Amino acid sequence: MAKAKRKSASSTKDVTASTTAKTSKRAMKKQVKMRRHVRLIEKLQKAQASREPLQSLSSLVDSLNDSADGGAAPEATAPKVCGLRLGKRGLTKTIRKRVTDAESARMAQVLTHPAFTANPVQAIRDLLQSQQS
């Protein structure tokens, strides 16, 4: 009988050793899952933070357009960006590229203009005053 007790004692040690190994594997898997989850949350927060200025800017543009129209409702036609009509999908890559090219050309003209090169602040002030009146 003593031999039987010894076998059962050694088998319980094996069982406890295997269960602790399983729990450590489970704990490791859980830690890996948590790290992945934390990385995903950080990635989502960064993406949301990068989108926030654009959203606030678009709301600012909308409010400025409303105040410029005298508080009138927006037109029923599709909105335009630099003379290009926006469809249901908004700004596509081609529209974005066209707008970027047009703005780059306009900026190059401004930088080479003699009034701007002489006194940039005064040139901007004159432009704003001419647009207000």
Short mmCIF file of the N, C-alpha and C atoms (twelve columns), coordinates in Angstrom:
data_MODEL
# 
_entry.id   MODEL 
# 
loop_
_atom_site.group_PDB 
_atom_site.id 
_atom_site.type_symbol 
_atom_site.label_atom_id 
_atom_site.label_alt_id 
_atom_site.label_comp_id 
_atom_site.label_asym_id 
_atom_site.label_seq_id 
_atom_site.Cartn_x 
_atom_site.Cartn_y 
_atom_site.Cartn_z 
_atom_site.pdbx_PDB_model_num 
ATOM 1   N N  . MET A 1   0.806   -1.185 0.000   1 
ATOM 2   C CA . MET A 1   0.000   0.000  0.000   1 
ATOM 3   C C  . MET A 1   0.853   1.253  0.000   1 
ATOM 4   N N  . ALA A 2   1.965   1.190  0.591   1 
ATOM 5   C CA . ALA A 2   2.825   2.362  0.651   1 
ATOM 6   C C  . ALA A 2   3.244   2.775  -0.754  1 
ATOM 7   N N  . LYS A 3   3.431   1.787  -1.608  1 
ATOM 8   C CA . LYS A 3   3.813   2.104  -2.979  1 
ATOM 9   C C  . LYS A 3   2.675   2.818  -3.703  1 
ATOM 10  N N  . ALA A 4   1.463   2.403  -3.447  1 
ATOM 11  C CA . ALA A 4   0.310   3.027  -4.096  1 
ATOM 12  C C  . ALA A 4   0.179   4.478  -3.659  1 
ATOM 13  N N  . LYS A 5   0.436   4.731  -2.390  1 
ATOM 14  C CA . LYS A 5   0.346   6.107  -1.906  1 
ATOM 15  C C  . LYS A 5   1.427   6.974  -2.550  1 
ATOM 16  N N  . ARG A 6   2.593   6.424  -2.714  1 
ATOM 17  C CA . ARG A 6   3.676   7.185  -3.324  1 
ATOM 18  C C  . ARG A 6   3.345   7.530  -4.776  1 
ATOM 19  N N  . LYS A 7   2.761   6.581  -5.481  1 
ATOM 20  C CA . LYS A 7   2.408   6.838  -6.873  1 
ATOM 21  C C  . LYS A 7   1.364   7.940  -6.948  1 
ATOM 22  N N  . SER A 8   0.414   7.886  -6.053  1 
ATOM 23  C CA . SER A 8   -0.635  8.903  -6.098  1 
ATOM 24  C C  . SER A 8   -0.067  10.270 -5.717  1 
ATOM 25  N N  . ALA A 9   0.895   10.302 -4.806  1 
ATOM 26  C CA . ALA A 9   1.500   11.569 -4.413  1 
ATOM 27  C C  . ALA A 9   2.304   12.149 -5.579  1 
ATOM 28  N N  . SER A 10  3.037   11.309 -6.277  1 
ATOM 29  C CA . SER A 10  3.822   11.799 -7.410  1 
ATOM 30  C C  . SER A 10  2.908   12.208 -8.561  1 
ATOM 31  N N  . SER A 11  1.791   11.507 -8.714  1 
ATOM 32  C CA . SER A 11  0.866   11.867 -9.791  1 
ATOM 33  C C  . SER A 11  0.182   13.202 -9.491  1 
ATOM 34  N N  . THR A 12  -0.069  13.491 -8.210  1 
ATOM 35  C CA . THR A 12  -0.668  14.792 -7.877  1 
ATOM 36  C C  . THR A 12  0.330   15.916 -8.129  1 
ATOM 37  N N  . LYS A 13  1.621   15.646 -7.902  1 
ATOM 38  C CA . LYS A 13  2.638   16.650 -8.213  1 
ATOM 39  C C  . LYS A 13  2.671   16.927 -9.710  1 
ATOM 40  N N  . ASP A 14  2.566   15.859 -10.505 1 
ATOM 41  C CA . ASP A 14  2.556   16.023 -11.958 1 
ATOM 42  C C  . ASP A 14  1.338   16.826 -12.404 1 
ATOM 43  N N  . VAL A 15  0.194   16.545 -11.780 1 
ATOM 44  C CA . VAL A 15  -1.039  17.243 -12.133 1 
ATOM 45  C C  . VAL A 15  -0.923  18.716 -11.784 1 
ATOM 46  N N  . THR A 16  -0.394  19.009 -10.593 1 
ATOM 47  C CA . THR A 16  -0.270  20.416 -10.201 1 
ATOM 48  C C  . THR A 16  0.757   21.127 -11.073 1 
ATOM 49  N N  . ALA A 17  1.833   20.435 -11.437 1 
ATOM 50  C CA . ALA A 17  2.842   21.037 -12.304 1 
ATOM 51  C C  . ALA A 17  2.251   21.335 -13.676 1 
ATOM 52  N N  . SER A 18  1.453   20.417 -14.202 1 
ATOM 53  C CA . SER A 18  0.860   20.641 -15.523 1 
ATOM 54  C C  . SER A 18  -0.189  21.746 -15.477 1 
ATOM 55  N N  . THR A 19  -0.944  21.835 -14.369 1 
ATOM 56  C CA . THR A 19  -1.947  22.902 -14.277 1 
ATOM 57  C C  . THR A 19  -1.286  24.268 -14.132 1 
ATOM 58  N N  . THR A 20  -0.161  24.331 -13.399 1 
ATOM 59  C CA . THR A 20  0.528   25.620 -13.289 1 
ATOM 60  C C  . THR A 20  1.136   26.008 -14.630 1 
ATOM 61  N N  . ALA A 21  1.609   25.035 -15.385 1 
ATOM 62  C CA . ALA A 21  2.139   25.324 -16.715 1 
ATOM 63  C C  . ALA A 21  1.024   25.836 -17.616 1 
ATOM 64  N N  . LYS A 22  -0.159  25.233 -17.504 1 
ATOM 65  C CA . LYS A 22  -1.295  25.676 -18.313 1 
ATOM 66  C C  . LYS A 22  -1.721  27.081 -17.919 1 
ATOM 67  N N  . THR A 23  -1.736  27.340 -16.617 1 
ATOM 68  C CA . THR A 23  -2.152  28.674 -16.190 1 
ATOM 69  C C  . THR A 23  -1.125  29.718 -16.601 1 
ATOM 70  N N  . SER A 24  0.146   29.364 -16.594 1 
ATOM 71  C CA . SER A 24  1.141   30.341 -17.023 1 
ATOM 72  C C  . SER A 24  1.012   30.585 -18.526 1 
ATOM 73  N N  . LYS A 25  0.694   29.549 -19.288 1 
ATOM 74  C CA . LYS A 25  0.463   29.735 -20.718 1 
ATOM 75  C C  . LYS A 25  -0.765  30.606 -20.936 1 
ATOM 76  N N  . ARG A 26  -1.796  30.353 -20.147 1 
ATOM 77  C CA . ARG A 26  -3.014  31.159 -20.253 1 
ATOM 78  C C  . ARG A 26  -2.724  32.611 -19.888 1 
ATOM 79  N N  . ALA A 27  -1.930  32.775 -18.831 1 
ATOM 80  C CA . ALA A 27  -1.592  34.132 -18.407 1 
ATOM 81  C C  . ALA A 27  -0.780  34.848 -19.486 1 
ATOM 82  N N  . MET A 28  0.136   34.124 -20.111 1 
ATOM 83  C CA . MET A 28  0.934   34.717 -21.182 1 
ATOM 84  C C  . MET A 28  0.048   35.113 -22.361 1 
ATOM 85  N N  . LYS A 29  -0.880  34.233 -22.729 1 
ATOM 86  C CA . LYS A 29  -1.795  34.543 -23.826 1 
ATOM 87  C C  . LYS A 29  -2.646  35.758 -23.489 1 
ATOM 88  N N  . LYS A 30  -3.072  35.825 -22.240 1 
ATOM 89  C CA . LYS A 30  -3.898  36.946 -21.805 1 
ATOM 90  C C  . LYS A 30  -3.103  38.249 -21.876 1 
ATOM 91  N N  . GLN A 31  -1.840  38.195 -21.464 1 
ATOM 92  C CA . GLN A 31  -0.994  39.385 -21.527 1 
ATOM 93  C C  . GLN A 31  -0.775  39.832 -22.971 1 
ATOM 94  N N  . VAL A 32  -0.563  38.870 -23.852 1 
ATOM 95  C CA . VAL A 32  -0.368  39.196 -25.264 1 
ATOM 96  C C  . VAL A 32  -1.631  39.837 -25.833 1 
ATOM 97  N N  . LYS A 33  -2.782  39.287 -25.479 1 
ATOM 98  C CA . LYS A 33  -4.057  39.858 -25.934 1 
ATOM 99  C C  . LYS A 33  -4.225  41.279 -25.428 1 
ATOM 100 N N  . MET A 34  -3.874  41.498 -24.167 1 
ATOM 101 C CA . MET A 34  -4.009  42.833 -23.588 1 
ATOM 102 C C  . MET A 34  -3.081  43.829 -24.287 1 
ATOM 103 N N  . ARG A 35  -1.845  43.407 -24.582 1 
ATOM 104 C CA . ARG A 35  -0.917  44.284 -25.292 1 
ATOM 105 C C  . ARG A 35  -1.457  44.648 -26.668 1 
ATOM 106 N N  . ARG A 36  -2.000  43.664 -27.375 1 
ATOM 107 C CA . ARG A 36  -2.591  43.926 -28.691 1 
ATOM 108 C C  . ARG A 36  -3.758  44.894 -28.570 1 
ATOM 109 N N  . HIS A 37  -4.574  44.684 -27.556 1 
ATOM 110 C CA . HIS A 37  -5.739  45.542 -27.337 1 
ATOM 111 C C  . HIS A 37  -5.308  46.980 -27.056 1 
ATOM 112 N N  . VAL A 38  -4.296  47.135 -26.214 1 
ATOM 113 C CA . VAL A 38  -3.805  48.472 -25.875 1 
ATOM 114 C C  . VAL A 38  -3.240  49.154 -27.120 1 
ATOM 115 N N  . ARG A 39  -2.470  48.413 -27.928 1 
ATOM 116 C CA . ARG A 39  -1.920  48.978 -29.158 1 
ATOM 117 C C  . ARG A 39  -3.029  49.402 -30.117 1 
ATOM 118 N N  . LEU A 40  -4.072  48.591 -30.222 1 
ATOM 119 C CA . LEU A 40  -5.197  48.920 -31.098 1 
ATOM 120 C C  . LEU A 40  -5.906  50.180 -30.621 1 
ATOM 121 N N  . ILE A 41  -6.133  50.280 -29.323 1 
ATOM 122 C CA . ILE A 41  -6.797  51.461 -28.768 1 
ATOM 123 C C  . ILE A 41  -5.952  52.713 -29.029 1 
ATOM 124 N N  . GLU A 42  -4.637  52.620 -28.826 1 
ATOM 125 C CA . GLU A 42  -3.759  53.764 -29.079 1 
ATOM 126 C C  . GLU A 42  -3.797  54.168 -30.545 1 
ATOM 127 N N  . LYS A 43  -3.800  53.172 -31.426 1 
ATOM 128 C CA . LYS A 43  -3.842  53.441 -32.857 1 
ATOM 129 C C  . LYS A 43  -5.140  54.143 -33.236 1 
ATOM 130 N N  . LEU A 44  -6.251  53.690 -32.675 1 
ATOM 131 C CA . LEU A 44  -7.542  54.312 -32.953 1 
ATOM 132 C C  . LEU A 44  -7.597  55.738 -32.418 1 
ATOM 133 N N  . GLN A 45  -7.030  55.971 -31.245 1 
ATOM 134 C CA . GLN A 45  -7.021  57.316 -30.672 1 
ATOM 135 C C  . GLN A 45  -6.181  58.270 -31.515 1 
ATOM 136 N N  . LYS A 46  -5.040  57.788 -32.028 1 
ATOM 137 C CA . LYS A 46  -4.208  58.626 -32.883 1 
ATOM 138 C C  . LYS A 46  -4.949  58.978 -34.168 1 
ATOM 139 N N  . ALA A 47  -5.635  57.998 -34.746 1 
ATOM 140 C CA . ALA A 47  -6.381  58.251 -35.975 1 
ATOM 141 C C  . ALA A 47  -7.498  59.251 -35.732 1 
ATOM 142 N N  . GLN A 48  -8.187  59.118 -34.613 1 
ATOM 143 C CA . GLN A 48  -9.277  60.039 -34.295 1 
ATOM 144 C C  . GLN A 48  -8.733  61.442 -34.040 1 
ATOM 145 N N  . ALA A 49  -7.604  61.528 -33.364 1 
ATOM 146 C CA . ALA A 49  -7.014  62.838 -33.085 1 
ATOM 147 C C  . ALA A 49  -6.561  63.523 -34.372 1 
ATOM 148 N N  . SER A 50  -6.090  62.743 -35.340 1 
ATOM 149 C CA . SER A 50  -5.664  63.351 -36.599 1 
ATOM 150 C C  . SER A 50  -6.853  63.820 -37.419 1 
ATOM 151 N N  . ARG A 51  -8.034  63.224 -37.225 1 
ATOM 152 C CA . ARG A 51  -9.232  63.631 -37.961 1 
ATOM 153 C C  . ARG A 51  -9.936  64.819 -37.325 1 
ATOM 154 N N  . GLU A 52  -9.760  65.051 -36.052 1 
ATOM 155 C CA . GLU A 52  -10.494 66.101 -35.342 1 
ATOM 156 C C  . GLU A 52  -10.252 67.502 -35.901 1 
ATOM 157 N N  . PRO A 53  -9.018  67.918 -36.196 1 
ATOM 158 C CA . PRO A 53  -8.855  69.270 -36.741 1 
ATOM 159 C C  . PRO A 53  -9.582  69.459 -38.069 1 
ATOM 160 N N  . LEU A 54  -9.605  68.425 -38.895 1 
ATOM 161 C CA . LEU A 54  -10.302 68.539 -40.168 1 
ATOM 162 C C  . LEU A 54  -11.800 68.688 -39.957 1 
ATOM 163 N N  . GLN A 55  -12.348 67.997 -38.993 1 
ATOM 164 C CA . GLN A 55  -13.774 68.107 -38.727 1 
ATOM 165 C C  . GLN A 55  -14.106 69.491 -38.196 1 
ATOM 166 N N  . SER A 56  -13.282 70.018 -37.313 1 
ATOM 167 C CA . SER A 56  -13.559 71.342 -36.774 1 
ATOM 168 C C  . SER A 56  -13.387 72.398 -37.858 1 
ATOM 169 N N  . LEU A 57  -12.442 72.189 -38.759 1 
ATOM 170 C CA . LEU A 57  -12.241 73.128 -39.851 1 
ATOM 171 C C  . LEU A 57  -13.425 73.107 -40.805 1 
ATOM 172 N N  . SER A 58  -13.956 71.925 -41.099 1 
ATOM 173 C CA . SER A 58  -15.102 71.854 -42.007 1 
ATOM 174 C C  . SER A 58  -16.328 72.515 -41.391 1 
ATOM 175 N N  . SER A 59  -16.514 72.362 -40.085 1 
ATOM 176 C CA . SER A 59  -17.646 73.029 -39.445 1 
ATOM 177 C C  . SER A 59  -17.447 74.536 -39.452 1 
ATOM 178 N N  . LEU A 60  -16.210 74.989 -39.326 1 
ATOM 179 C CA . LEU A 60  -15.916 76.416 -39.384 1 
ATOM 180 C C  . LEU A 60  -16.220 76.965 -40.776 1 
ATOM 181 N N  . VAL A 61  -15.826 76.236 -41.802 1 
ATOM 182 C CA . VAL A 61  -16.092 76.667 -43.174 1 
ATOM 183 C C  . VAL A 61  -17.594 76.737 -43.420 1 
ATOM 184 N N  . ASP A 62  -18.340 75.749 -42.939 1 
ATOM 185 C CA . ASP A 62  -19.794 75.757 -43.105 1 
ATOM 186 C C  . ASP A 62  -20.414 76.968 -42.433 1 
ATOM 187 N N  . SER A 63  -19.975 77.263 -41.217 1 
ATOM 188 C CA . SER A 63  -20.547 78.411 -40.510 1 
ATOM 189 C C  . SER A 63  -20.171 79.719 -41.189 1 
ATOM 190 N N  . LEU A 64  -18.961 79.810 -41.733 1 
ATOM 191 C CA . LEU A 64  -18.566 81.016 -42.456 1 
ATOM 192 C C  . LEU A 64  -19.373 81.183 -43.737 1 
ATOM 193 N N  . ASN A 65  -19.633 80.082 -44.422 1 
ATOM 194 C CA . ASN A 65  -20.447 80.156 -45.635 1 
ATOM 195 C C  . ASN A 65  -21.861 80.596 -45.308 1 
ATOM 196 N N  . ASP A 66  -22.414 80.102 -44.209 1 
ATOM 197 C CA . ASP A 66  -23.763 80.495 -43.803 1 
ATOM 198 C C  . ASP A 66  -23.814 81.976 -43.466 1 
ATOM 199 N N  . SER A 67  -22.807 82.469 -42.758 1 
ATOM 200 C CA . SER A 67  -22.814 83.886 -42.390 1 
ATOM 201 C C  . SER A 67  -22.580 84.764 -43.615 1 
ATOM 202 N N  . ALA A 68  -21.816 84.299 -44.584 1 
ATOM 203 C CA . ALA A 68  -21.580 85.071 -45.802 1 
ATOM 204 C C  . ALA A 68  -22.844 85.146 -46.655 1 
ATOM 205 N N  . ASP A 69  -23.663 84.092 -46.611 1 
ATOM 206 C CA . ASP A 69  -24.910 84.067 -47.375 1 
ATOM 207 C C  . ASP A 69  -26.017 84.823 -46.659 1 
ATOM 208 N N  . GLY A 70  -25.732 85.372 -45.532 1 
ATOM 209 C CA . GLY A 70  -26.754 86.078 -44.773 1 
ATOM 210 C C  . GLY A 70  -27.627 85.119 -43.998 1 
ATOM 211 N N  . GLY A 71  -27.103 83.960 -43.647 1 
ATOM 212 C CA . GLY A 71  -27.864 82.989 -42.865 1 
ATOM 213 C C  . GLY A 71  -28.817 82.172 -43.709 1 
ATOM 214 N N  . ALA A 72  -28.716 82.258 -45.021 1 
ATOM 215 C CA . ALA A 72  -29.612 81.498 -45.892 1 
ATOM 216 C C  . ALA A 72  -29.245 80.025 -45.850 1 
ATOM 217 N N  . ALA A 73  -30.203 79.204 -46.227 1 
ATOM 218 C CA . ALA A 73  -29.977 77.761 -46.247 1 
ATOM 219 C C  . ALA A 73  -29.010 77.420 -47.373 1 
ATOM 220 N N  . PRO A 74  -28.223 76.353 -47.230 1 
ATOM 221 C CA . PRO A 74  -27.301 75.975 -48.288 1 
ATOM 222 C C  . PRO A 74  -28.059 75.560 -49.549 1 
ATOM 223 N N  . GLU A 75  -27.390 75.712 -50.670 1 
ATOM 224 C CA . GLU A 75  -28.020 75.406 -51.949 1 
ATOM 225 C C  . GLU A 75  -28.315 73.918 -52.061 1 
ATOM 226 N N  . ALA A 76  -29.277 73.597 -52.922 1 
ATOM 227 C CA . ALA A 76  -29.659 72.204 -53.126 1 
ATOM 228 C C  . ALA A 76  -28.666 71.495 -54.037 1 
ATOM 229 N N  . THR A 77  -27.863 72.257 -54.791 1 
ATOM 230 C CA . THR A 77  -26.898 71.634 -55.683 1 
ATOM 231 C C  . THR A 77  -25.728 71.084 -54.879 1 
ATOM 232 N N  . ALA A 78  -24.938 70.267 -55.541 1 
ATOM 233 C CA . ALA A 78  -23.787 69.675 -54.873 1 
ATOM 234 C C  . ALA A 78  -22.770 70.767 -54.550 1 
ATOM 235 N N  . PRO A 79  -22.108 70.683 -53.404 1 
ATOM 236 C CA . PRO A 79  -21.121 71.700 -53.043 1 
ATOM 237 C C  . PRO A 79  -19.925 71.658 -53.988 1 
ATOM 238 N N  . LYS A 80  -19.227 72.783 -54.083 1 
ATOM 239 C CA . LYS A 80  -18.079 72.871 -54.973 1 
ATOM 240 C C  . LYS A 80  -16.821 73.160 -54.166 1 
ATOM 241 N N  . VAL A 81  -15.718 72.612 -54.646 1 
ATOM 242 C CA . VAL A 81  -14.404 72.912 -54.092 1 
ATOM 243 C C  . VAL A 81  -13.550 73.343 -55.266 1 
ATOM 244 N N  . CYS A 82  -13.132 74.590 -55.253 1 
ATOM 245 C CA . CYS A 82  -12.320 75.153 -56.337 1 
ATOM 246 C C  . CYS A 82  -12.976 74.930 -57.698 1 
ATOM 247 N N  . GLY A 83  -14.264 75.106 -57.778 1 
ATOM 248 C CA . GLY A 83  -14.982 74.974 -59.038 1 
ATOM 249 C C  . GLY A 83  -15.318 73.546 -59.414 1 
ATOM 250 N N  . LEU A 84  -14.959 72.580 -58.593 1 
ATOM 251 C CA . LEU A 84  -15.253 71.178 -58.880 1 
ATOM 252 C C  . LEU A 84  -16.424 70.724 -58.025 1 
ATOM 253 N N  . ARG A 85  -17.411 70.110 -58.641 1 
ATOM 254 C CA . ARG A 85  -18.573 69.638 -57.890 1 
ATOM 255 C C  . ARG A 85  -18.229 68.356 -57.143 1 
ATOM 256 N N  . LEU A 86  -18.690 68.294 -55.925 1 
ATOM 257 C CA . LEU A 86  -18.465 67.099 -55.119 1 
ATOM 258 C C  . LEU A 86  -19.644 66.164 -55.300 1 
ATOM 259 N N  . GLY A 87  -19.364 64.894 -55.447 1 
ATOM 260 C CA . GLY A 87  -20.430 63.916 -55.590 1 
ATOM 261 C C  . GLY A 87  -20.846 63.367 -54.241 1 
ATOM 262 N N  . LYS A 88  -21.497 62.229 -54.283 1 
ATOM 263 C CA . LYS A 88  -21.961 61.593 -53.047 1 
ATOM 264 C C  . LYS A 88  -20.792 61.104 -52.201 1 
ATOM 265 N N  . ARG A 89  -19.697 60.761 -52.861 1 
ATOM 266 C CA . ARG A 89  -18.565 60.199 -52.132 1 
ATOM 267 C C  . ARG A 89  -17.638 61.264 -51.562 1 
ATOM 268 N N  . GLY A 90  -17.920 62.526 -51.803 1 
ATOM 269 C CA . GLY A 90  -17.078 63.582 -51.258 1 
ATOM 270 C C  . GLY A 90  -15.842 63.790 -52.106 1 
ATOM 271 N N  . LEU A 91  -14.749 64.144 -51.467 1 
ATOM 272 C CA . LEU A 91  -13.499 64.380 -52.188 1 
ATOM 273 C C  . LEU A 91  -12.867 63.056 -52.580 1 
ATOM 274 N N  . THR A 92  -12.740 62.840 -53.875 1 
ATOM 275 C CA . THR A 92  -12.050 61.647 -54.343 1 
ATOM 276 C C  . THR A 92  -10.581 61.994 -54.545 1 
ATOM 277 N N  . LYS A 93  -9.785  61.004 -54.860 1 
ATOM 278 C CA . LYS A 93  -8.356  61.245 -55.049 1 
ATOM 279 C C  . LYS A 93  -8.111  62.192 -56.216 1 
ATOM 280 N N  . THR A 94  -8.878  62.028 -57.293 1 
ATOM 281 C CA . THR A 94  -8.664  62.881 -58.459 1 
ATOM 282 C C  . THR A 94  -9.033  64.329 -58.150 1 
ATOM 283 N N  . ILE A 95  -10.141 64.536 -57.449 1 
ATOM 284 C CA . ILE A 95  -10.538 65.897 -57.092 1 
ATOM 285 C C  . ILE A 95  -9.510  66.505 -56.153 1 
ATOM 286 N N  . ARG A 96  -9.046  65.722 -55.194 1 
ATOM 287 C CA . ARG A 96  -8.036  66.204 -54.258 1 
ATOM 288 C C  . ARG A 96  -6.762  66.613 -54.999 1 
ATOM 289 N N  . LYS A 97  -6.369  65.800 -55.983 1 
ATOM 290 C CA . LYS A 97  -5.165  66.096 -56.760 1 
ATOM 291 C C  . LYS A 97  -5.353  67.373 -57.570 1 
ATOM 292 N N  . ARG A 98  -6.505  67.542 -58.196 1 
ATOM 293 C CA . ARG A 98  -6.767  68.757 -58.973 1 
ATOM 294 C C  . ARG A 98  -6.734  69.996 -58.079 1 
ATOM 295 N N  . VAL A 99  -7.351  69.888 -56.918 1 
ATOM 296 C CA . VAL A 99  -7.375  71.020 -55.987 1 
ATOM 297 C C  . VAL A 99  -5.962  71.348 -55.523 1 
ATOM 298 N N  . THR A 100 -5.185  70.326 -55.217 1 
ATOM 299 C CA . THR A 100 -3.807  70.529 -54.772 1 
ATOM 300 C C  . THR A 100 -2.975  71.190 -55.863 1 
ATOM 301 N N  . ASP A 101 -3.130  70.723 -57.104 1 
ATOM 302 C CA . ASP A 101 -2.390  71.323 -58.212 1 
ATOM 303 C C  . ASP A 101 -2.777  72.788 -58.410 1 
ATOM 304 N N  . ALA A 102 -4.080  73.073 -58.343 1 
ATOM 305 C CA . ALA A 102 -4.547  74.449 -58.526 1 
ATOM 306 C C  . ALA A 102 -4.023  75.354 -57.414 1 
ATOM 307 N N  . GLU A 103 -4.076  74.873 -56.180 1 
ATOM 308 C CA . GLU A 103 -3.590  75.678 -55.050 1 
ATOM 309 C C  . GLU A 103 -2.077  75.873 -55.121 1 
ATOM 310 N N  . SER A 104 -1.348  74.864 -55.575 1 
ATOM 311 C CA . SER A 104 0.108   74.992 -55.705 1 
ATOM 312 C C  . SER A 104 0.459   76.049 -56.744 1 
ATOM 313 N N  . ALA A 105 -0.269  76.032 -57.870 1 
ATOM 314 C CA . ALA A 105 -0.023  77.032 -58.912 1 
ATOM 315 C C  . ALA A 105 -0.357  78.432 -58.401 1 
ATOM 316 N N  . ARG A 106 -1.470  78.552 -57.674 1 
ATOM 317 C CA . ARG A 106 -1.874  79.843 -57.124 1 
ATOM 318 C C  . ARG A 106 -0.837  80.350 -56.115 1 
ATOM 319 N N  . MET A 107 -0.319  79.461 -55.293 1 
ATOM 320 C CA . MET A 107 0.672   79.842 -54.285 1 
ATOM 321 C C  . MET A 107 1.971   80.297 -54.948 1 
ATOM 322 N N  . ALA A 108 2.367   79.621 -56.031 1 
ATOM 323 C CA . ALA A 108 3.574   80.024 -56.753 1 
ATOM 324 C C  . ALA A 108 3.407   81.423 -57.334 1 
ATOM 325 N N  . GLN A 109 2.204   81.732 -57.840 1 
ATOM 326 C CA . GLN A 109 1.947   83.073 -58.373 1 
ATOM 327 C C  . GLN A 109 2.032   84.119 -57.269 1 
ATOM 328 N N  . VAL A 110 1.491   83.796 -56.114 1 
ATOM 329 C CA . VAL A 110 1.513   84.745 -54.995 1 
ATOM 330 C C  . VAL A 110 2.942   85.008 -54.551 1 
ATOM 331 N N  . LEU A 111 3.742   83.964 -54.448 1 
ATOM 332 C CA . LEU A 111 5.116   84.128 -53.971 1 
ATOM 333 C C  . LEU A 111 5.978   84.934 -54.933 1 
ATOM 334 N N  . THR A 112 5.669   84.872 -56.228 1 
ATOM 335 C CA . THR A 112 6.463   85.621 -57.206 1 
ATOM 336 C C  . THR A 112 5.912   87.022 -57.461 1 
ATOM 337 N N  . HIS A 113 4.755   87.349 -56.926 1 
ATOM 338 C CA . HIS A 113 4.150   88.669 -57.146 1 
ATOM 339 C C  . HIS A 113 5.018   89.735 -56.477 1 
ATOM 340 N N  . PRO A 114 5.304   90.844 -57.196 1 
ATOM 341 C CA . PRO A 114 6.211   91.861 -56.640 1 
ATOM 342 C C  . PRO A 114 5.677   92.533 -55.373 1 
ATOM 343 N N  . ALA A 115 4.371   92.738 -55.287 1 
ATOM 344 C CA . ALA A 115 3.811   93.380 -54.086 1 
ATOM 345 C C  . ALA A 115 3.981   92.477 -52.869 1 
ATOM 346 N N  . PHE A 116 3.841   91.177 -53.068 1 
ATOM 347 C CA . PHE A 116 3.986   90.241 -51.952 1 
ATOM 348 C C  . PHE A 116 5.440   90.131 -51.526 1 
ATOM 349 N N  . THR A 117 6.354   90.111 -52.496 1 
ATOM 350 C CA . THR A 117 7.770   89.989 -52.137 1 
ATOM 351 C C  . THR A 117 8.272   91.245 -51.434 1 
ATOM 352 N N  . ALA A 118 7.703   92.412 -51.781 1 
ATOM 353 C CA . ALA A 118 8.133   93.661 -51.147 1 
ATOM 354 C C  . ALA A 118 7.655   93.742 -49.701 1 
ATOM 355 N N  . ASN A 119 6.355   93.485 -49.474 1 
ATOM 356 C CA . ASN A 119 5.795   93.579 -48.125 1 
ATOM 357 C C  . ASN A 119 4.634   92.588 -48.019 1 
ATOM 358 N N  . PRO A 120 4.890   91.375 -47.553 1 
ATOM 359 C CA . PRO A 120 3.850   90.344 -47.524 1 
ATOM 360 C C  . PRO A 120 2.654   90.710 -46.647 1 
ATOM 361 N N  . VAL A 121 2.904   91.326 -45.504 1 
ATOM 362 C CA . VAL A 121 1.807   91.645 -44.581 1 
ATOM 363 C C  . VAL A 121 0.879   92.681 -45.203 1 
ATOM 364 N N  . GLN A 122 1.450   93.696 -45.828 1 
ATOM 365 C CA . GLN A 122 0.636   94.733 -46.461 1 
ATOM 366 C C  . GLN A 122 -0.145  94.156 -47.645 1 
ATOM 367 N N  . ALA A 123 0.459   93.244 -48.401 1 
ATOM 368 C CA . ALA A 123 -0.233  92.632 -49.535 1 
ATOM 369 C C  . ALA A 123 -1.436  91.825 -49.056 1 
ATOM 370 N N  . ILE A 124 -1.280  91.094 -47.971 1 
ATOM 371 C CA . ILE A 124 -2.398  90.312 -47.420 1 
ATOM 372 C C  . ILE A 124 -3.473  91.243 -46.892 1 
ATOM 373 N N  . ARG A 125 -3.073  92.325 -46.223 1 
ATOM 374 C CA . ARG A 125 -4.039  93.289 -45.695 1 
ATOM 375 C C  . ARG A 125 -4.847  93.923 -46.836 1 
ATOM 376 N N  . ASP A 126 -4.164  94.299 -47.919 1 
ATOM 377 C CA . ASP A 126 -4.857  94.889 -49.072 1 
ATOM 378 C C  . ASP A 126 -5.836  93.901 -49.691 1 
ATOM 379 N N  . LEU A 127 -5.429  92.660 -49.794 1 
ATOM 380 C CA . LEU A 127 -6.308  91.634 -50.363 1 
ATOM 381 C C  . LEU A 127 -7.557  91.462 -49.513 1 
ATOM 382 N N  . LEU A 128 -7.388  91.394 -48.201 1 
ATOM 383 C CA . LEU A 128 -8.542  91.221 -47.315 1 
ATOM 384 C C  . LEU A 128 -9.474  92.428 -47.364 1 
ATOM 385 N N  . GLN A 129 -8.918  93.625 -47.450 1 
ATOM 386 C CA . GLN A 129 -9.756  94.821 -47.535 1 
ATOM 387 C C  . GLN A 129 -10.528 94.867 -48.845 1 
ATOM 388 N N  . SER A 130 -9.898  94.434 -49.927 1 
ATOM 389 C CA . SER A 130 -10.594 94.441 -51.215 1 
ATOM 390 C C  . SER A 130 -11.701 93.386 -51.243 1 
ATOM 391 N N  . GLN A 131 -11.518 92.292 -50.528 1 
ATOM 392 C CA . GLN A 131 -12.550 91.251 -50.490 1 
ATOM 393 C C  . GLN A 131 -13.717 91.652 -49.610 1 
ATOM 394 N N  . GLN A 132 -13.488 92.467 -48.595 1 
ATOM 395 C CA . GLN A 132 -14.569 92.890 -47.707 1 
ATOM 396 C C  . GLN A 132 -15.485 93.895 -48.375 1 
ATOM 397 N N  . SER A 133 -14.942 94.746 -49.209 1 
ATOM 398 C CA . SER A 133 -15.791 95.770 -49.828 1 
ATOM 399 C C  . SER A 133 -16.331 95.359 -51.167 1 
# 
